[in-house]
CSV table of C-alpha atoms in Angstrom, one decimal:
chain,number,residue,atom,x,y,z
A,1,MET,CA,-12.5,6.3,12.3
A,2,LYS,CA,-13.1,8.1,9.0
A,3,ASN,CA,-11.3,11.4,8.7
A,4,ASN,CA,-13.2,14.5,7.7
A,5,VAL,CA,-13.1,15.4,4.0
A,6,TYR,CA,-13.2,19.2,4.8
A,7,VAL,CA,-10.3,19.0,7.2
A,8,TYR,CA,-8.3,17.3,4.4
A,9,ILE,CA,-9.3,20.1,2.0
A,10,ILE,CA,-8.3,22.8,4.5
A,11,VAL,CA,-4.9,21.1,5.2
A,12,MET,CA,-4.1,20.7,1.5
A,13,ALA,CA,-5.2,24.2,0.7
A,14,LEU,CA,-3.1,25.7,3.5
A,15,VAL,CA,0.0,23.8,2.5
A,16,THR,CA,-0.4,24.6,-1.2
A,17,TYR,CA,-1.1,28.3,-0.6
A,18,LEU,CA,1.9,28.7,1.7
A,19,VAL,CA,4.1,27.1,-0.9
A,20,ARG,CA,2.8,29.6,-3.5
A,21,VAL,CA,2.7,32.7,-1.5
A,22,LEU,CA,5.8,32.7,0.7
A,23,PRO,CA,8.3,33.6,-2.0
A,24,LEU,CA,6.0,36.4,-3.2
A,25,ALA,CA,5.2,37.8,0.3
A,26,VAL,CA,8.2,37.0,2.5
A,27,PHE,CA,11.4,35.9,0.8
A,28,ARG,CA,11.2,37.9,-2.4
A,29,LYS,CA,14.3,36.4,-3.8
A,30,GLU,CA,14.9,34.3,-6.9
A,31,ILE,CA,16.3,30.8,-6.3
A,32,ARG,CA,19.8,30.4,-7.7
A,33,SER,CA,20.9,27.0,-6.5
A,34,THR,CA,21.3,24.6,-9.4
A,35,PHE,CA,20.5,21.6,-7.3
A,36,ILE,CA,17.2,23.0,-6.1
A,37,LYS,CA,16.2,24.2,-9.6
A,38,SER,CA,17.1,20.8,-11.1
A,39,PHE,CA,15.2,19.0,-8.3
A,40,LEU,CA,12.1,21.1,-8.9
A,41,TYR,CA,12.4,20.6,-12.7
A,42,TYR,CA,12.3,16.9,-12.3
A,43,VAL,CA,9.5,16.7,-9.6
A,44,PRO,CA,6.5,16.9,-12.0
A,45,TYR,CA,7.8,14.2,-14.2
A,46,VAL,CA,8.3,11.8,-11.3
A,47,THR,CA,5.1,12.7,-9.5
A,48,LEU,CA,2.9,12.4,-12.6
A,49,SER,CA,4.6,9.2,-13.7
A,50,VAL,CA,4.1,7.6,-10.2
A,51,MET,CA,0.5,8.8,-10.1
A,52,THR,CA,-0.3,7.6,-13.6
A,53,PHE,CA,1.2,4.1,-13.5
A,54,PRO,CA,-0.3,1.7,-12.6
A,55,ALA,CA,-3.4,3.8,-11.8
A,56,ILE,CA,-4.3,4.2,-15.5
A,57,ILE,CA,-4.4,0.4,-15.9
A,58,THR,CA,-7.0,-0.1,-13.1
A,59,ALA,CA,-8.9,3.2,-13.3
A,60,SER,CA,-11.5,1.9,-15.8
A,61,GLY,CA,-12.2,-1.2,-13.7
A,62,ASN,CA,-10.9,-3.6,-16.3
A,63,THR,CA,-7.2,-4.3,-16.6
A,64,LEU,CA,-7.3,-5.3,-20.3
A,65,TYR,CA,-9.2,-2.2,-21.3
A,66,GLY,CA,-6.9,-0.2,-19.1
A,67,LEU,CA,-3.8,-1.6,-20.9
A,68,ILE,CA,-5.3,-0.8,-24.3
A,69,GLY,CA,-6.1,2.8,-23.2
A,70,PHE,CA,-2.6,3.2,-21.7
A,71,SER,CA,-1.0,2.0,-25.0
A,72,VAL,CA,-3.1,4.3,-27.0
A,73,ALA,CA,-2.3,7.3,-24.7
A,74,LEU,CA,1.5,6.5,-25.1
A,75,ILE,CA,1.4,6.2,-28.9
A,76,VAL,CA,-0.8,9.2,-29.5
A,77,SER,CA,1.3,11.5,-27.1
A,78,LEU,CA,4.5,10.3,-28.8
A,79,ILE,CA,3.2,11.0,-32.3
A,80,LYS,CA,1.2,14.1,-31.6
A,81,GLY,CA,1.5,15.6,-28.1
A,82,SER,CA,-1.9,17.4,-28.0
A,83,LEU,CA,-3.4,16.9,-24.6
A,84,PRO,CA,-7.2,16.8,-25.6
A,85,LEU,CA,-6.4,14.4,-28.5
A,86,VAL,CA,-4.5,12.0,-26.2
A,87,ALA,CA,-7.3,12.1,-23.6
A,88,VAL,CA,-10.1,11.6,-26.2
A,89,SER,CA,-8.4,8.7,-28.0
A,90,ALA,CA,-7.5,6.9,-24.8
A,91,CYS,CA,-11.1,7.2,-23.6
A,92,LEU,CA,-12.4,6.1,-26.9
A,93,ALA,CA,-10.1,3.1,-26.9
A,94,VAL,CA,-11.4,2.0,-23.5
A,95,TYR,CA,-15.0,2.5,-24.6
A,96,LEU,CA,-14.6,0.7,-27.9
A,97,SER,CA,-12.8,-2.2,-26.2
A,98,SER,CA,-15.6,-2.6,-23.7
A,99,LEU,CA,-18.0,-2.8,-26.6
A,100,ILE,CA,-16.0,-5.3,-28.7
A,101,ILE,CA,-14.1,-7.5,-26.3
B,1,MET,CA,-1.9,54.1,-12.7
B,2,TYR,CA,-5.1,55.4,-14.2
B,3,ILE,CA,-8.4,53.5,-13.7
B,4,SER,CA,-8.7,52.8,-17.5
B,5,GLU,CA,-5.2,51.2,-17.5
B,6,LYS,CA,-6.2,48.9,-14.6
B,7,VAL,CA,-9.4,47.9,-16.4
B,8,HIS,CA,-7.4,47.4,-19.6
B,9,ASN,CA,-4.9,45.1,-17.9
B,10,PHE,CA,-7.7,43.2,-16.2
B,11,GLN,CA,-9.5,42.6,-19.5
B,12,ARG,CA,-6.2,41.6,-21.1
B,13,GLY,CA,-5.7,39.1,-18.3
B,14,MET,CA,-9.1,37.7,-18.9
B,15,ARG,CA,-8.5,37.4,-22.6
B,16,ASN,CA,-5.2,35.7,-22.1
B,17,GLY,CA,-6.6,33.5,-19.4
B,18,LEU,CA,-9.4,32.2,-21.6
B,19,PRO,CA,-7.5,29.5,-23.5
B,20,ILE,CA,-5.9,28.4,-20.2
B,21,ALA,CA,-9.4,28.2,-18.6
B,22,ALA,CA,-10.7,26.1,-21.5
B,23,GLY,CA,-7.9,23.6,-21.0
B,24,TYR,CA,-8.4,23.6,-17.2
B,25,PHE,CA,-12.1,22.8,-17.7
B,26,ALA,CA,-11.2,19.6,-19.6
B,27,VAL,CA,-8.6,18.5,-17.1
B,28,SER,CA,-10.8,19.3,-14.0
B,29,PHE,CA,-13.8,17.5,-15.6
B,30,SER,CA,-11.6,14.4,-15.8
B,31,LEU,CA,-10.4,15.0,-12.3
B,32,GLY,CA,-14.1,15.2,-11.2
B,33,ILE,CA,-14.7,11.7,-12.7
B,34,VAL,CA,-11.8,10.4,-10.6
B,35,MET,CA,-13.2,12.2,-7.5
B,36,ARG,CA,-16.6,10.7,-8.1
B,37,ASN,CA,-15.1,7.2,-8.3
B,38,ALA,CA,-13.5,7.8,-4.9
B,39,GLY,CA,-16.9,8.8,-3.5
B,40,LEU,CA,-16.5,12.6,-3.2
B,41,THR,CA,-19.6,14.8,-3.6
B,42,PRO,CA,-20.0,17.7,-6.1
B,43,LEU,CA,-19.7,20.1,-3.1
B,44,ASP,CA,-16.5,18.4,-1.9
B,45,GLY,CA,-15.0,18.8,-5.4
B,46,LEU,CA,-16.2,22.4,-5.8
B,47,ILE,CA,-14.6,23.5,-2.5
B,48,MET,CA,-11.4,21.5,-3.1
B,49,SER,CA,-10.9,23.0,-6.6
B,50,LEU,CA,-11.8,26.5,-5.5
B,51,LEU,CA,-9.2,26.4,-2.8
B,52,ASN,CA,-6.4,24.5,-4.5
B,53,ASN,CA,-6.0,25.0,-8.2
B,54,THR,CA,-3.6,22.1,-8.7
B,55,SER,CA,-4.3,19.0,-10.8
B,56,ALA,CA,-1.6,16.7,-9.5
B,57,GLY,CA,-2.1,17.8,-5.9
B,58,GLU,CA,-5.8,17.2,-6.1
B,59,ALA,CA,-5.5,13.9,-7.9
B,60,ALA,CA,-3.1,12.7,-5.2
B,61,ALA,CA,-5.4,14.1,-2.5
B,62,VAL,CA,-8.3,12.0,-3.8
B,63,GLY,CA,-6.2,8.8,-3.3
B,64,ILE,CA,-5.3,9.8,0.2
B,65,ILE,CA,-8.9,10.7,1.1
B,66,ALA,CA,-10.2,7.4,-0.4
B,67,SER,CA,-7.7,5.4,1.7
B,68,ASN,CA,-8.4,7.4,4.8
B,69,GLY,CA,-4.7,8.5,5.1
B,70,SER,CA,-3.6,10.8,7.9
B,71,TYR,CA,-3.7,14.6,7.7
B,72,LEU,CA,0.1,14.6,8.0
B,73,GLU,CA,0.3,12.4,4.9
B,74,MET,CA,-2.0,14.8,3.1
B,75,ALA,CA,0.1,17.8,4.2
B,76,ALA,CA,3.4,16.2,3.2
B,77,SER,CA,2.2,15.0,-0.2
B,78,GLN,CA,0.9,18.4,-1.1
B,79,LEU,CA,4.2,20.0,0.0
B,80,VAL,CA,6.2,17.6,-2.2
B,81,ILE,CA,3.9,17.7,-5.2
B,82,ASN,CA,3.4,21.4,-5.2
B,83,ILE,CA,6.8,22.6,-4.0
B,84,ARG,CA,7.6,23.5,-7.7
B,85,TYR,CA,5.2,26.5,-7.2
B,86,PHE,CA,7.7,27.8,-4.7
B,87,LEU,CA,10.3,28.1,-7.5
B,88,MET,CA,7.7,29.7,-9.8
B,89,SER,CA,6.7,32.3,-7.2
B,90,ALA,CA,10.3,33.0,-6.4
B,91,ALA,CA,10.9,33.7,-10.1
B,92,LEU,CA,7.7,35.7,-10.3
B,93,THR,CA,8.6,38.0,-7.4
B,94,VAL,CA,11.3,39.7,-9.4
B,95,CYS,CA,8.7,40.5,-12.1
B,96,LEU,CA,6.5,42.5,-9.7
B,97,ASP,CA,6.8,46.1,-8.6
B,98,PRO,CA,9.0,45.9,-5.5
B,99,ASP,CA,6.6,48.3,-3.7
B,100,LEU,CA,3.5,46.2,-4.5
B,101,SER,CA,1.6,45.7,-1.2
B,102,LEU,CA,1.5,42.5,0.8
B,103,ALA,CA,-2.2,42.1,0.3
B,104,LYS,CA,-1.9,42.2,-3.5
B,105,ARG,CA,1.0,39.8,-3.4
B,106,MET,CA,-1.1,37.4,-1.4
B,107,ILE,CA,-3.9,37.6,-4.0
B,108,ILE,CA,-1.5,36.9,-6.9
B,109,GLY,CA,0.1,34.0,-5.0
B,110,PHE,CA,-3.3,32.2,-4.8
B,111,ASP,CA,-3.4,31.3,-8.5
B,112,VAL,CA,0.2,30.5,-9.4
B,113,THR,CA,0.0,27.4,-11.6
B,114,ASP,CA,2.3,26.0,-14.3
B,115,GLU,CA,0.4,27.6,-17.2
B,116,ILE,CA,-0.3,30.9,-15.5
B,117,PHE,CA,3.3,31.2,-14.4
B,118,ALA,CA,4.4,30.7,-18.0
B,119,LEU,CA,2.1,33.5,-19.0
B,120,LEU,CA,3.0,35.9,-16.2
B,121,VAL,CA,6.7,35.6,-16.5
B,122,ASN,CA,6.6,36.6,-20.2
B,123,GLN,CA,4.9,39.9,-19.5
B,124,LYS,CA,6.4,43.4,-19.5
B,125,ARG,CA,7.9,44.3,-16.1
B,126,PRO,CA,6.8,45.4,-13.7
B,127,LEU,CA,3.9,43.0,-14.1
B,128,SER,CA,0.5,44.5,-13.7
B,129,GLU,CA,-1.3,42.9,-10.7
B,130,TYR,CA,-4.6,43.6,-12.6
B,131,PHE,CA,-3.4,41.4,-15.4
B,132,ALA,CA,-2.9,38.6,-12.9
B,133,TYR,CA,-6.3,39.2,-11.3
B,134,GLY,CA,-7.9,39.0,-14.8
B,135,ILE,CA,-6.4,35.6,-15.4
B,136,ALA,CA,-7.5,34.4,-12.0
B,137,VAL,CA,-11.2,35.4,-12.3
B,138,ILE,CA,-11.5,33.4,-15.5
B,139,THR,CA,-9.4,30.4,-14.7
B,140,ILE,CA,-10.4,29.6,-11.1
B,141,PRO,CA,-14.2,29.4,-11.8
B,142,CYS,CA,-13.6,27.2,-14.9
B,143,TRP,CA,-11.3,24.9,-12.9
B,144,ALA,CA,-13.9,24.6,-10.1
B,145,ALA,CA,-16.9,24.2,-12.5
B,146,GLY,CA,-15.1,21.5,-14.4
B,147,THR,CA,-14.5,19.5,-11.3
B,148,THR,CA,-18.1,19.8,-10.0
B,149,LEU,CA,-19.6,18.9,-13.4
B,150,GLY,CA,-17.2,15.9,-13.7
B,151,ILE,CA,-18.5,14.6,-10.4
B,152,ILE,CA,-22.2,15.2,-11.3
B,153,PHE,CA,-21.9,13.7,-14.8
B,154,GLY,CA,-20.0,10.8,-13.3
B,155,ASP,CA,-23.2,10.0,-11.4
B,156,ILE,CA,-25.5,10.6,-14.4
B,157,LEU,CA,-23.7,9.0,-17.4
B,158,PRO,CA,-23.9,5.2,-18.1
B,159,SER,CA,-21.2,3.2,-16.4
B,160,SER,CA,-19.5,2.2,-19.6
B,161,ILE,CA,-18.9,5.8,-20.5
B,162,VAL,CA,-17.8,6.7,-16.9
B,163,ASN,CA,-15.3,3.8,-17.0
B,164,ALA,CA,-13.9,5.1,-20.2
B,165,LEU,CA,-13.7,8.7,-18.9
B,166,SER,CA,-11.9,7.4,-15.8
B,167,ILE,CA,-8.6,7.2,-17.6
B,168,ALA,CA,-8.9,10.7,-19.2
B,169,LEU,CA,-6.9,12.4,-16.4
B,170,TYR,CA,-4.1,9.9,-16.5
B,171,ALA,CA,-4.0,10.1,-20.3
B,172,MET,CA,-3.6,13.8,-19.9
B,173,PHE,CA,-0.8,13.3,-17.5
B,174,ILE,CA,0.9,11.1,-20.1
B,175,ALA,CA,0.4,13.9,-22.7
B,176,VAL,CA,2.2,16.2,-20.3
B,177,ILE,CA,5.2,14.1,-19.4
B,178,LEU,CA,5.9,12.1,-22.5
B,179,PRO,CA,6.4,14.6,-25.4
B,180,PRO,CA,9.5,16.3,-23.7
B,181,CYS,CA,11.0,12.8,-23.3
B,182,LYS,CA,11.3,12.5,-27.1
B,183,LYS,CA,14.0,15.1,-27.1
B,184,ASN,CA,15.5,14.4,-23.7
B,185,HIS,CA,16.3,10.7,-23.1
B,186,ARG,CA,17.3,11.3,-19.5
B,187,LEU,CA,13.7,12.4,-18.9
B,188,LEU,CA,12.5,9.2,-20.6
B,189,LEU,CA,14.6,7.1,-18.4
B,190,LEU,CA,13.4,9.0,-15.3
B,191,VAL,CA,9.8,8.5,-16.3
B,192,LEU,CA,10.3,4.8,-17.0
B,193,VAL,CA,12.1,4.2,-13.6
B,194,SER,CA,9.3,6.2,-11.8
B,195,MET,CA,6.6,4.0,-13.4
B,196,VAL,CA,8.4,0.7,-12.7
B,197,LEU,CA,9.1,1.6,-9.1
B,198,SER,CA,5.5,2.9,-8.7
B,199,PHE,CA,4.3,-0.4,-10.0
B,200,ILE,CA,6.5,-2.4,-7.6
B,201,PHE,CA,5.4,-0.3,-4.7
B,202,SER,CA,1.8,-1.0,-5.6
B,203,LEU,CA,2.3,-4.8,-5.3
B,204,GLU,CA,1.8,-6.9,-2.2
B,205,PRO,CA,3.3,-6.9,0.4
B,206,ILE,CA,4.8,-3.4,-0.1
B,207,SER,CA,1.5,-1.8,-0.7
B,208,ALA,CA,0.4,-2.9,2.8
B,209,PHE,CA,3.1,-0.7,4.4
B,210,ILE,CA,3.3,2.2,2.0
B,211,SER,CA,0.1,4.0,1.1
B,212,GLU,CA,-0.5,5.8,-2.2
B,213,GLY,CA,0.4,9.2,-0.7
B,214,MET,CA,3.6,7.9,1.0
B,215,LYS,CA,4.6,6.3,-2.3
B,216,ILE,CA,4.3,9.6,-4.2
B,217,ILE,CA,6.3,11.4,-1.4
B,218,ILE,CA,9.1,8.8,-1.2
B,219,LEU,CA,9.5,8.3,-4.9
B,220,THR,CA,9.3,12.0,-5.8
B,221,LEU,CA,11.9,13.0,-3.2
B,222,LEU,CA,14.2,10.1,-4.0
B,223,LEU,CA,14.2,10.1,-7.8
B,224,SER,CA,14.1,13.9,-8.3
B,225,SER,CA,17.1,14.2,-5.9
B,226,ILE,CA,19.0,11.5,-7.7
B,227,ALA,CA,18.2,13.0,-11.1
B,228,ALA,CA,19.2,16.5,-9.9
B,229,LEU,CA,22.5,15.2,-8.6
B,230,VAL,CA,23.3,13.1,-11.7
B,231,TRP,CA,21.9,15.5,-14.4
B,232,PRO,CA,21.8,19.1,-13.1
B,233,VAL,CA,19.6,21.2,-15.3
B,234,ARG,CA,21.3,24.2,-17.0
B,235,GLU,CA,19.3,27.4,-17.3
B,236,GLU,CA,18.2,27.0,-20.9
B,237,GLU,CA,17.0,23.4,-20.5
B,238,GLY,CA,14.9,24.2,-17.4
B,239,LYS,CA,12.0,26.3,-18.7
């Protein structure tokens, strides 16, 4: 059976809101534990890495174009970190490869 | 506080929120393309973005919805991916007037994101709640509009362009995680290990047992814990 998309959205909104609001509304204390702070510092890097690879390779529907776009994104973000520039050059790379190859 | 001061702070919030909102529009448009590829409608995307305000959380949610994952998997993935907001809100709470009402705190909490947190935490204390509201009224609609338009344009534009735009969100994620790795080689190692394990988890036969959402949960908990134990972050490195 297919789950309901709006139930998904309500579930995720509730969890995300509780995470954001509890320290402001209830606990009202700053977190001092080095382990927790370090853990939370690393979370976005791991999450975004896991979500990006290998999804970026398959997202365009063609593995070769995906690999080219991925390489361009890596190179551009290492040379010049600007977020829009990285996105535009990666998309252009995929588009041009689909025209040429 | 005088009315004029409230208005002033509100307007200041809107002004400061504008560049953030422009960035959000680009990210959420790319997110909309990913949603469209997963079969979500513009209305689905609009409601999801209005209620969530989280790029990584929503991108993961799309994968879970597309694979018809359980509601529990959805809840757990959002908890893990967005738990960093807990730290931000906890740091933010000391910036607020201790007597600020619960209702106002509940409004501020709705729009705590990485970028907005960075802006709020650098304001004069106690932080004006109207400043936070000003940021929220400009960033939330941009975030939601970007998502909705991304889904709509994903349907209209030719497939060659949509295919190219499909990697925009992931390219932006790379632009977020990679630049700090240049100065911090531990981060680089962590990112590489995360990607390699993510790739291995996506291969048969492991992918048959571990869904996309579960993969994110397991790897994030495991690798972030190990990194935190091996390389604890000192105050000045953190943020």
